[in-house]
């Protein structure tokens, strides 16, 4: 993020202070005025004042009437900042966001040499043990290649190292880690994974999708104490960025237990809906989602993976990769194992969220959903989701609306991926990619997220990407299909009302109207009118959840 932001440490400490007595609900309520307040309500999109009491909005309208209705409320002067319905990240990985503070963080790594320098510095500061890290992405590197075991060995050869790519679908391991995992030239690719090899047939160090498990099973897991601190850091960071809620994908049972404990202690500043990894989802599959409407922490459903990622060539395509004609990607799930899970979820009411990036991966998800539904959309939509929905063939795009399936998409993926997607896909297939506007025109629900820590996890970047579809430096290539950008009201809907619908909360939140939860995101820029280039430079000035100021 550019501009005048405080440091991450300062943001976290400020949010931590607010989680004490300053975050208590105001008994006489809050009165916001002094800047535009966008309600998200058709016919009354902007008001001068808002009053909340008891955690809910009780009035929106003129400043004079607000003062008359709530003379003793705590008055908050927006000082020209703009207020919106609470922004919700529809797809993130909270534990992984927080764990970046406890591992070798390679976010922003500029080259193979930069990666090696960062590894050297970390190894010098941490003299023993398995080195684990992540966040690198090679698509802008001058070397134009993945890192290798040889690169890592040149820095650390006496202990294992495993460094995950930012998308989470690939890692590079040094020779010591490969030896520990028993990966040799004769090791076969596991189902749903690939071991990349050099021209001589030797493992290069790159493990794609399910092949990562070969090393992961030997990697020391973070303790519950560390995971708890990571989650706490992630929640505070998200509150500081203006998020009032998050949909936590691929969560574990331990994640759910830790978050429930935090909520019980009054230490959950934002709302979290969890979609549990299928390995930890028996309870939610059997009994359905959490039903406590007052809880900030709710298990909602199950997360499944269909394929991998485009950058590491794991996304399952209908035709070979343009820059690797020997592969069409990987499938991480199979029909006969997945259909019983889908049927259990449909019976219990658990939501299903399935990762699919390639056009083949998306087609199979829609096929399997349709089969579980009995051939057509149920009368009462279960609101199942496809996470990412990045590449969609023309004949599959309209199926989202027809089946009542939600497209859960991350706008920042486009402004990063479109630098390398042309080489992966070829020009003709690029029109399949990141088709937000086409999906909306088809009648589908599109809900917006970040996939953090794959991306930064900033609502301002996501809004900018959705409505402008340019890189943060203002660049857009001739094949970026700018016609797929959405309007500013549509972008606002993607991060407010759509996430509420996608988690069955639309009667509670998503707009600022009397009776709804008083969840408010306040930004220094007026997202509906500011020049696009100013939006990523703005700041989250205040975050309000249930009438409580959790960040300012």
Coordinates of C-alpha atoms in Angstrom, one line a residue:
X1 CA 0.0 0.0 0.0
X2 CA 1.2 3.4 -0.9
X3 CA 0.7 6.8 0.7
X4 CA 0.8 8.0 4.3
X5 CA 0.0 4.7 6.2
X6 CA 1.4 4.0 9.6
X7 CA 3.5 0.9 10.0
X8 CA 1.9 -2.5 10.5
X9 CA 3.3 -2.6 14.0
X10 CA 1.7 0.8 14.8
X11 CA -1.6 -0.3 13.3
X12 CA -1.6 -3.5 15.4
X13 CA -0.7 -1.7 18.6
X14 CA -3.4 0.9 18.0
X15 CA -6.0 -1.7 17.4
X16 CA -4.9 -3.6 20.5
X17 CA -5.5 -0.5 22.6
X18 CA -8.9 -0.2 21.2
X19 CA -9.8 -3.7 22.2
X20 CA -9.6 -2.6 25.8
X21 CA -12.1 -0.4 27.4
X22 CA -12.2 2.1 24.5
X23 CA -14.0 -0.5 22.4
X24 CA -17.0 -0.8 24.7
X25 CA -20.4 0.0 23.3
X26 CA -21.6 3.5 23.9
X27 CA -24.8 3.3 26.2
X28 CA -26.4 6.3 24.6
X29 CA -25.3 5.2 21.1
X30 CA -23.1 6.8 18.4
X31 CA -23.9 9.7 16.1
X32 CA -21.8 9.9 12.9
X33 CA -21.8 13.1 10.9
X34 CA -19.4 15.4 9.1
X35 CA -18.8 13.5 5.9
X36 CA -20.8 11.6 3.3
X37 CA -22.4 8.4 4.6
X38 CA -23.2 5.9 1.9
X39 CA -26.0 3.6 3.0
X40 CA -26.1 1.1 0.1
X41 CA -29.9 1.5 0.2
X42 CA -31.5 2.1 -3.2
X43 CA -33.3 5.4 -3.4
X44 CA -31.4 6.9 -0.5
X45 CA -27.7 6.1 -1.2
X46 CA -26.2 9.0 0.8
X47 CA -27.2 10.7 4.1
X48 CA -25.6 13.3 6.3
X49 CA -25.9 11.5 9.7
X50 CA -26.3 8.1 11.2
X51 CA -27.3 7.1 14.7
X52 CA -26.7 3.6 16.2
X53 CA -27.8 2.3 19.6
X54 CA -27.6 -1.2 21.0
X55 CA -25.3 -2.3 18.2
X56 CA -27.9 -1.5 15.5
X57 CA -28.6 1.5 13.2
X58 CA -31.6 3.4 14.5
X59 CA -31.6 6.4 12.2
X60 CA -30.1 7.7 8.9
X61 CA -30.9 11.1 7.5
X62 CA -30.2 14.7 8.2
X63 CA -27.8 16.0 10.8
X64 CA -30.4 18.2 12.5
X65 CA -32.9 15.3 12.9
X66 CA -30.1 13.0 14.2
X67 CA -29.1 15.5 16.8
X68 CA -32.8 15.9 17.9
X69 CA -33.2 12.1 18.1
X70 CA -30.0 11.4 19.9
X71 CA -28.9 14.4 21.9
X72 CA -26.8 12.4 24.3
X73 CA -25.1 10.0 21.9
X74 CA -21.4 10.1 21.5
X75 CA -20.8 12.3 18.5
X76 CA -18.2 11.3 15.9
X77 CA -17.1 14.0 13.5
X78 CA -16.0 12.3 10.3
X79 CA -14.0 15.4 9.4
X80 CA -14.6 14.9 5.7
X81 CA -14.0 11.2 5.7
X82 CA -16.5 8.9 4.0
X83 CA -18.5 6.2 5.8
X84 CA -19.8 3.0 4.2
X85 CA -21.6 -0.2 5.2
X86 CA -19.0 -2.5 6.8
X87 CA -16.6 -3.9 4.2
X88 CA -16.3 -7.7 4.5
X89 CA -13.5 -9.8 2.9
X90 CA -15.3 -12.8 1.3
X91 CA -12.2 -14.9 1.0
X92 CA -9.1 -14.9 3.2
X93 CA -6.9 -17.1 5.3
X94 CA -6.6 -15.5 8.7
X95 CA -4.1 -17.9 10.4
X96 CA -1.7 -17.7 7.4
X97 CA -2.0 -13.8 7.5
X98 CA -0.9 -13.8 11.1
X99 CA 1.8 -16.5 10.7
X100 CA 3.7 -14.2 8.4
X101 CA 4.9 -12.5 11.6
X102 CA 6.5 -15.8 12.8
X103 CA 8.1 -17.1 9.6
X104 CA 10.4 -15.9 6.8
X105 CA 8.1 -13.3 5.1
X106 CA 9.1 -13.1 1.4
X107 CA 6.3 -10.8 0.4
X108 CA 7.6 -8.3 -2.2
X109 CA 10.7 -10.3 -3.0
X110 CA 12.1 -8.8 -6.2
X111 CA 14.3 -11.6 -7.6
X112 CA 15.9 -14.9 -7.0
X113 CA 18.9 -13.0 -5.6
X114 CA 16.6 -11.0 -3.3
X115 CA 15.1 -14.2 -2.0
X116 CA 18.5 -15.6 -1.3
X117 CA 19.6 -12.5 0.6
X118 CA 16.4 -12.6 2.7
X119 CA 17.0 -16.3 3.4
X120 CA 20.6 -15.6 4.4
X121 CA 19.5 -12.8 6.8
X122 CA 16.8 -15.0 8.4
X123 CA 19.2 -18.0 8.7
X124 CA 21.7 -15.8 10.5
X125 CA 19.1 -14.6 12.9
X126 CA 17.7 -18.1 13.5
X127 CA 20.6 -20.4 13.8
X128 CA 18.8 -23.8 14.2
X129 CA 15.8 -25.6 13.0
X130 CA 13.7 -26.1 9.8
X131 CA 13.3 -22.7 8.0
X132 CA 9.7 -22.1 6.8
X133 CA 8.6 -19.1 4.9
X134 CA 6.4 -17.9 2.1
X135 CA 5.0 -15.0 0.1
X136 CA 7.3 -15.0 -3.0
X137 CA 6.0 -14.8 -6.5
X138 CA 8.3 -15.0 -9.5
X139 CA 6.2 -13.4 -12.3
X140 CA 8.0 -10.0 -12.1
X141 CA 11.5 -11.4 -11.4
X142 CA 14.2 -10.6 -13.9
X143 CA 15.3 -14.3 -13.9
X144 CA 11.8 -15.3 -15.3
X145 CA 11.9 -18.6 -13.5
X146 CA 11.0 -20.4 -10.3
X147 CA 13.6 -20.6 -7.6
X148 CA 15.3 -24.0 -7.2
X149 CA 16.8 -26.2 -4.6
X150 CA 20.2 -25.2 -5.9
X151 CA 19.4 -21.5 -5.2
X152 CA 18.5 -22.3 -1.6
X153 CA 21.4 -24.7 -1.1
X154 CA 23.8 -21.9 -2.0
X155 CA 22.6 -20.1 1.2
X156 CA 21.5 -22.9 3.5
X157 CA 22.5 -26.5 2.9
X158 CA 22.9 -27.9 6.4
X159 CA 19.2 -27.8 7.5
X160 CA 15.9 -28.1 5.7
X161 CA 14.2 -25.0 4.0
X162 CA 10.7 -24.8 2.5
X163 CA 9.4 -21.6 1.1
X164 CA 5.9 -21.4 -0.2
X165 CA 4.8 -19.4 -3.3
X166 CA 2.4 -16.6 -2.5
X167 CA -0.6 -18.5 -4.0
X168 CA -0.1 -21.4 -1.5
X169 CA -0.2 -23.9 -4.4
X170 CA 3.6 -24.5 -4.7
X171 CA 6.7 -24.4 -2.7
X172 CA 10.5 -24.6 -3.2
X173 CA 12.5 -26.9 -1.0
X174 CA 16.3 -27.2 -0.6
X175 CA 18.1 -30.5 -1.0
X176 CA 18.1 -31.2 2.7
X177 CA 14.3 -30.8 2.9
X178 CA 13.9 -33.0 -0.2
X179 CA 16.1 -35.7 1.3
X180 CA 14.1 -35.5 4.6
X181 CA 10.9 -36.1 2.5
X182 CA 12.5 -38.9 0.5
X183 CA 11.9 -37.1 -2.8
X184 CA 14.3 -38.4 -5.5
X185 CA 14.4 -38.7 -9.2
X186 CA 12.4 -41.8 -9.0
X187 CA 9.6 -40.4 -6.8
X188 CA 6.3 -40.4 -8.7
X189 CA 4.0 -37.5 -8.9
X190 CA 1.2 -37.8 -6.3
X191 CA -2.4 -37.6 -7.4
X192 CA -3.2 -33.9 -7.7
X193 CA 0.4 -32.8 -7.5
X194 CA 3.6 -32.5 -9.5
X195 CA 7.3 -32.7 -8.7
X196 CA 9.1 -30.5 -11.1
X197 CA 12.4 -31.9 -12.5
X198 CA 15.3 -30.5 -14.3
X199 CA 16.5 -31.6 -17.7
X200 CA 18.4 -34.4 -16.1
X201 CA 15.4 -35.8 -14.3
X202 CA 16.5 -34.6 -10.9
X203 CA 13.9 -32.8 -8.6
X204 CA 14.3 -29.1 -9.1
X205 CA 13.0 -28.3 -5.6
X206 CA 9.6 -27.1 -6.9
X207 CA 6.6 -29.0 -5.6
X208 CA 3.2 -28.2 -7.0
X209 CA -0.2 -28.5 -5.2
X210 CA -0.5 -31.9 -3.4
X211 CA 3.2 -32.7 -4.0
X212 CA 3.8 -30.1 -1.3
X213 CA 2.5 -32.6 1.3
X214 CA 5.7 -34.6 0.8
X215 CA 7.7 -31.9 2.6
X216 CA 4.8 -30.4 4.6
X217 CA 4.5 -33.6 6.7
X218 CA 8.0 -33.1 7.9
X219 CA 7.6 -29.3 8.6
X220 CA 7.2 -28.4 12.3
X221 CA 3.6 -27.2 12.9
X222 CA 3.2 -23.9 14.8
X223 CA 2.1 -24.4 18.4
X224 CA -1.4 -23.5 19.5
X225 CA 0.0 -20.5 21.3
X226 CA 1.6 -19.3 18.1
X227 CA -1.5 -19.9 16.1
X228 CA -3.6 -18.0 18.7
X229 CA -1.3 -15.0 18.5
X230 CA -1.3 -15.2 14.7
X231 CA -5.1 -15.1 14.7
X232 CA -5.2 -12.3 17.2
X233 CA -2.7 -10.3 15.0
X234 CA -4.7 -11.0 11.9
X235 CA -8.0 -9.8 13.4
X236 CA -6.4 -6.6 14.7
X237 CA -4.8 -6.0 11.4
X238 CA -8.0 -6.5 9.5
X239 CA -9.9 -4.1 11.8
X240 CA -7.1 -1.5 11.2
X241 CA -7.7 -1.8 7.5
X242 CA -11.4 -1.1 7.7
X243 CA -12.8 -4.6 7.4
X244 CA -15.7 -5.3 9.7
X245 CA -15.9 -9.0 8.8
X246 CA -14.1 -11.9 7.0
X247 CA -14.9 -15.2 5.5
X248 CA -12.1 -17.5 6.7
X249 CA -11.4 -20.2 4.1
X250 CA -9.8 -23.6 4.8
X251 CA -10.0 -23.1 8.5
X252 CA -9.2 -26.0 10.9
X253 CA -11.0 -27.1 14.1
X254 CA -8.2 -25.5 16.1
X255 CA -8.8 -22.2 14.3
X256 CA -12.5 -22.4 15.2
X257 CA -11.8 -23.2 18.9
X258 CA -9.2 -20.4 19.2
X259 CA -11.6 -17.8 17.6
X260 CA -14.5 -18.9 19.9
X261 CA -12.2 -18.5 22.9
X262 CA -11.2 -15.0 21.7
X263 CA -14.9 -14.0 21.1
X264 CA -15.8 -15.3 24.6
X265 CA -13.1 -13.0 26.1
X266 CA -14.2 -10.0 24.1
X267 CA -11.1 -10.2 21.9
X268 CA -12.7 -10.6 18.4
X269 CA -13.0 -7.1 16.9
X270 CA -14.6 -8.3 13.7
X271 CA -17.1 -10.9 12.5
X272 CA -15.7 -14.1 11.1
X273 CA -17.6 -16.8 9.1
X274 CA -15.5 -20.0 8.8
X275 CA -15.5 -22.5 5.9
X276 CA -13.7 -25.4 7.3
X277 CA -11.2 -27.5 5.3
X278 CA -12.9 -30.8 4.4
X279 CA -10.6 -32.7 6.7
X280 CA -12.0 -30.8 9.7
X281 CA -15.6 -30.4 8.6
X282 CA -17.5 -33.5 9.9
X283 CA -19.4 -31.5 12.5
X284 CA -20.6 -28.8 10.2
X285 CA -21.4 -31.3 7.5
X286 CA -23.5 -33.3 10.0
X287 CA -25.2 -30.5 11.8
X288 CA -25.0 -27.5 9.5
X289 CA -23.8 -24.0 10.2
X290 CA -23.7 -22.2 13.5
X291 CA -27.0 -20.7 14.4
X292 CA -26.1 -18.1 17.0
X293 CA -27.0 -14.8 15.3
X294 CA -25.3 -12.8 18.1
X295 CA -21.9 -14.6 17.8
X296 CA -19.1 -12.9 15.9
X297 CA -17.6 -16.3 15.1
X298 CA -19.8 -18.7 13.0
X299 CA -18.9 -22.0 11.3
X300 CA -20.7 -21.8 8.0
X301 CA -19.6 -24.7 5.8
X302 CA -16.9 -26.7 4.1
X303 CA -14.0 -25.7 1.8
X304 CA -13.0 -28.0 -1.1
X305 CA -10.2 -27.7 -3.7
X306 CA -10.9 -28.6 -7.3
X307 CA -7.6 -27.5 -8.9
X308 CA -4.5 -25.4 -8.3
X309 CA -3.4 -21.9 -9.3
X310 CA -2.7 -20.3 -12.7
X311 CA 0.8 -19.0 -11.8
X312 CA 2.2 -22.4 -10.9
X313 CA 0.3 -24.1 -13.8
X314 CA -1.9 -26.1 -11.5
X315 CA -5.2 -24.5 -12.6
X316 CA -7.1 -27.2 -14.6
X317 CA -7.7 -26.0 -18.1
X318 CA -9.8 -27.3 -21.0
X319 CA -6.8 -27.0 -23.3
X320 CA -3.1 -27.1 -22.7
X321 CA -1.2 -24.1 -21.3
X322 CA 0.0 -21.9 -24.0
X323 CA 3.5 -21.8 -22.5
X324 CA 3.6 -25.5 -21.4
X325 CA 1.8 -27.6 -24.0
X326 CA 2.5 -30.8 -22.1
X327 CA 0.1 -29.9 -19.2
X328 CA -3.5 -28.9 -18.7
X329 CA -3.1 -28.4 -14.9
X330 CA -4.1 -30.6 -12.0
X331 CA -7.3 -31.8 -10.3
X332 CA -7.2 -32.0 -6.5
X333 CA -10.6 -33.7 -6.0
X334 CA -12.3 -36.6 -7.6
X335 CA -16.0 -37.1 -8.3
X336 CA -16.7 -40.2 -6.3
X337 CA -15.1 -38.8 -3.1
X338 CA -16.6 -35.4 -3.4
X339 CA -20.3 -36.1 -4.3
X340 CA -21.1 -37.7 -0.9
X341 CA -19.7 -34.6 0.8
X342 CA -21.9 -32.4 -1.4
X343 CA -24.9 -34.5 -0.6
X344 CA -24.2 -34.4 3.1
X345 CA -23.8 -30.6 3.0
X346 CA -27.1 -30.2 1.1
X347 CA -28.9 -32.3 3.6
X348 CA -27.5 -30.4 6.7
X349 CA -27.6 -26.9 5.2
X350 CA -23.8 -26.5 5.4
X351 CA -22.5 -24.2 2.7
X352 CA -20.0 -25.5 0.2
X353 CA -17.2 -23.3 -1.1
X354 CA -15.0 -24.9 -3.7
X355 CA -11.7 -23.5 -5.1
X356 CA -11.7 -23.4 -8.9
X357 CA -9.5 -21.3 -11.1
X358 CA -9.2 -23.0 -14.5
X359 CA -12.0 -23.2 -17.0
X360 CA -12.0 -27.0 -16.6
X361 CA -11.9 -26.8 -12.9
X362 CA -14.9 -24.4 -12.8
X363 CA -16.9 -26.6 -15.2
X364 CA -16.4 -29.6 -13.1
X365 CA -17.5 -27.8 -9.9
X366 CA -20.7 -26.6 -11.6
X367 CA -21.3 -30.1 -13.0
X368 CA -20.9 -31.7 -9.6
X369 CA -23.0 -29.1 -7.9
X370 CA -25.7 -29.6 -10.5
X371 CA -25.5 -33.4 -9.9
X372 CA -25.8 -32.9 -6.2
X373 CA -28.8 -30.6 -6.7
X374 CA -30.5 -33.3 -8.8
X375 CA -30.1 -31.6 -12.1
X376 CA -31.4 -28.0 -11.4
X377 CA -31.2 -25.4 -8.7
X378 CA -33.0 -26.2 -5.5
X379 CA -36.1 -24.1 -4.8
X380 CA -34.4 -22.8 -1.7
X381 CA -30.9 -21.9 -2.7
X382 CA -28.1 -23.3 -0.5
X383 CA -25.9 -20.5 -1.8
X384 CA -23.0 -22.7 -2.6
X385 CA -19.9 -20.8 -3.8
X386 CA -17.1 -21.1 -6.3
X387 CA -14.0 -19.5 -4.8
X388 CA -12.0 -17.5 -7.4
X389 CA -14.0 -18.5 -10.6
X390 CA -11.1 -16.9 -12.5
X391 CA -11.5 -18.6 -16.0
X392 CA -14.9 -19.4 -17.3
X393 CA -15.8 -20.7 -20.7
X394 CA -18.6 -18.8 -22.4
X395 CA -21.0 -21.7 -22.0
X396 CA -20.4 -22.0 -18.3
X397 CA -20.6 -18.4 -17.3
X398 CA -24.5 -18.3 -17.4
X399 CA -24.7 -21.5 -15.2
X400 CA -23.8 -19.5 -12.0
X401 CA -27.1 -17.6 -12.1
X402 CA -29.1 -20.6 -13.3
X403 CA -27.9 -22.8 -10.5
X404 CA -27.9 -20.1 -7.8
X405 CA -24.1 -20.5 -7.3
X406 CA -22.2 -17.5 -5.9
X407 CA -19.0 -16.4 -7.7
X408 CA -16.5 -15.4 -4.9
X409 CA -13.8 -13.4 -6.7
X410 CA -10.8 -11.4 -5.8
X411 CA -10.3 -8.3 -8.0
X412 CA -6.6 -7.8 -7.1
X413 CA -5.8 -11.2 -8.6
X414 CA -6.6 -9.7 -12.0
X415 CA -4.3 -6.7 -11.7
X416 CA -1.5 -9.0 -10.7
X417 CA -2.2 -12.0 -12.8
X418 CA -2.8 -10.1 -16.1
X419 CA 1.0 -9.5 -16.3
X420 CA 1.6 -13.2 -16.8
X421 CA -1.8 -14.6 -17.7
X422 CA -1.3 -13.9 -21.5
X423 CA 1.7 -16.2 -21.6
X424 CA -0.1 -18.9 -19.6
X425 CA -3.3 -18.8 -21.7
X426 CA -2.7 -17.1 -25.0
X427 CA -4.6 -14.0 -26.2
X428 CA -7.7 -15.9 -27.3
X429 CA -8.5 -17.3 -23.8
X430 CA -7.9 -14.1 -21.9
X431 CA -11.5 -13.1 -22.5
X432 CA -12.5 -15.9 -20.1
X433 CA -10.6 -14.3 -17.2
X434 CA -11.8 -12.3 -14.2
X435 CA -15.2 -11.7 -15.9
X436 CA -16.9 -9.7 -13.1
X437 CA -19.1 -7.5 -15.2
X438 CA -20.2 -10.4 -17.4
X439 CA -21.2 -12.5 -14.4
X440 CA -23.2 -9.6 -12.9
X441 CA -24.9 -9.0 -16.3
X442 CA -25.8 -12.7 -16.3
X443 CA -27.6 -12.3 -13.0
X444 CA -25.0 -14.1 -10.8
X445 CA -24.1 -12.9 -7.4
X446 CA -20.4 -11.8 -7.3
X447 CA -18.9 -11.3 -3.8
X448 CA -15.5 -9.7 -3.4
X449 CA -12.5 -10.9 -1.4
X450 CA -8.8 -10.7 -1.3
X451 CA -7.3 -14.3 -0.8
X452 CA -4.9 -12.7 1.7
X453 CA -2.1 -13.5 2.3
X454 CA -1.8 -14.3 -1.4
X455 CA -2.8 -10.6 -1.9
X456 CA -2.3 -7.8 0.7
X457 CA -5.8 -8.0 2.1
X458 CA -6.6 -4.3 1.7
X459 CA -10.2 -3.2 0.9
X460 CA -9.0 -0.1 -0.9
X461 CA -6.9 -2.0 -3.3
X462 CA -9.8 -4.4 -4.0
X463 CA -12.3 -1.6 -4.6
X464 CA -9.8 0.1 -6.9
X465 CA -9.1 -3.1 -8.9
X466 CA -12.8 -4.0 -9.2
X467 CA -13.8 -0.5 -10.5
X468 CA -10.7 0.5 -12.5
X469 CA -8.9 -2.8 -13.4
X470 CA -5.5 -1.2 -13.7
X471 CA -2.3 -2.1 -11.8
X472 CA -1.4 0.1 -8.8
X473 CA 1.0 2.0 -11.0
X474 CA -1.8 2.9 -13.4
X475 CA -0.8 0.4 -16.1
X476 CA -3.3 -1.7 -18.0
X477 CA -2.3 -3.9 -20.9
X478 CA -4.1 -3.9 -24.3
X479 CA -5.5 -7.4 -23.5
X480 CA -6.7 -6.7 -19.9
X481 CA -10.4 -6.5 -21.0
X482 CA -11.2 -3.3 -19.2
X483 CA -14.9 -3.8 -20.1
X484 CA -15.0 -6.3 -17.2
X485 CA -14.4 -3.6 -14.7
X486 CA -17.5 -2.8 -12.6
X487 CA -19.2 0.5 -11.6
X488 CA -18.4 2.0 -8.3
X489 CA -21.8 1.1 -6.9
X490 CA -21.3 -2.5 -8.0
X491 CA -17.8 -2.5 -6.4
X492 CA -19.3 -1.3 -3.2
X493 CA -22.0 -4.0 -3.4
X494 CA -19.3 -6.7 -3.9
X495 CA -17.8 -5.9 -0.5
X496 CA -20.8 -5.0 1.5
X497 CA -24.2 -6.4 0.5
X498 CA -22.9 -9.4 -1.5
X499 CA -20.8 -10.8 1.4
X500 CA -23.8 -10.5 3.6
X501 CA -25.9 -12.5 1.2
X502 CA -23.1 -15.0 0.6
X503 CA -23.1 -15.8 4.4
X504 CA -26.8 -15.7 5.0
X505 CA -26.5 -12.3 6.8
X506 CA -28.4 -10.1 4.4
X507 CA -31.2 -9.4 6.9
X508 CA -28.6 -8.3 9.5
X509 CA -26.0 -6.3 7.5
X510 CA -24.7 -5.2 4.2
X511 CA -26.5 -1.8 4.1
X512 CA -26.8 1.0 6.6
X513 CA -30.6 1.1 7.4
X514 CA -32.6 1.2 10.6
X515 CA -32.6 -2.3 12.2
X516 CA -29.4 -3.5 10.6
X517 CA -26.2 -4.1 12.5
X518 CA -24.2 -0.9 13.0
X519 CA -21.1 -2.1 11.1
X520 CA -19.4 0.8 9.4
X521 CA -16.1 1.3 7.5
X522 CA -14.7 4.8 7.3
X523 CA -12.1 5.8 4.7
X524 CA -10.2 9.0 4.2
X525 CA -11.2 9.0 0.5
X526 CA -14.7 9.2 -1.0
X527 CA -14.6 5.9 -2.9
X528 CA -17.6 6.9 -5.0
X529 CA -16.1 10.1 -6.3
X530 CA -12.3 10.3 -5.7
X531 CA -9.9 9.9 -8.7
X532 CA -9.1 6.2 -9.0
X533 CA -5.4 6.9 -8.5
X534 CA -6.1 8.3 -5.0
X535 CA -8.1 5.3 -3.7
X536 CA -5.1 2.9 -3.0
X537 CA -3.3 5.8 -1.2
X538 CA -6.2 6.4 1.2
X539 CA -6.5 5.1 4.8
X540 CA -9.0 3.4 7.0
X541 CA -9.9 6.2 9.4
X542 CA -12.4 4.2 11.6
X543 CA -13.9 0.7 11.9
X544 CA -17.2 0.2 13.8
X545 CA -18.6 -3.2 14.5
X546 CA -22.0 -3.5 16.3
X547 CA -21.8 0.1 17.3
X548 CA -18.3 -0.4 18.8
X549 CA -15.3 1.6 17.5
X550 CA -12.7 -1.2 17.1
X551 CA -10.2 1.0 15.1
X552 CA -9.6 4.7 14.8

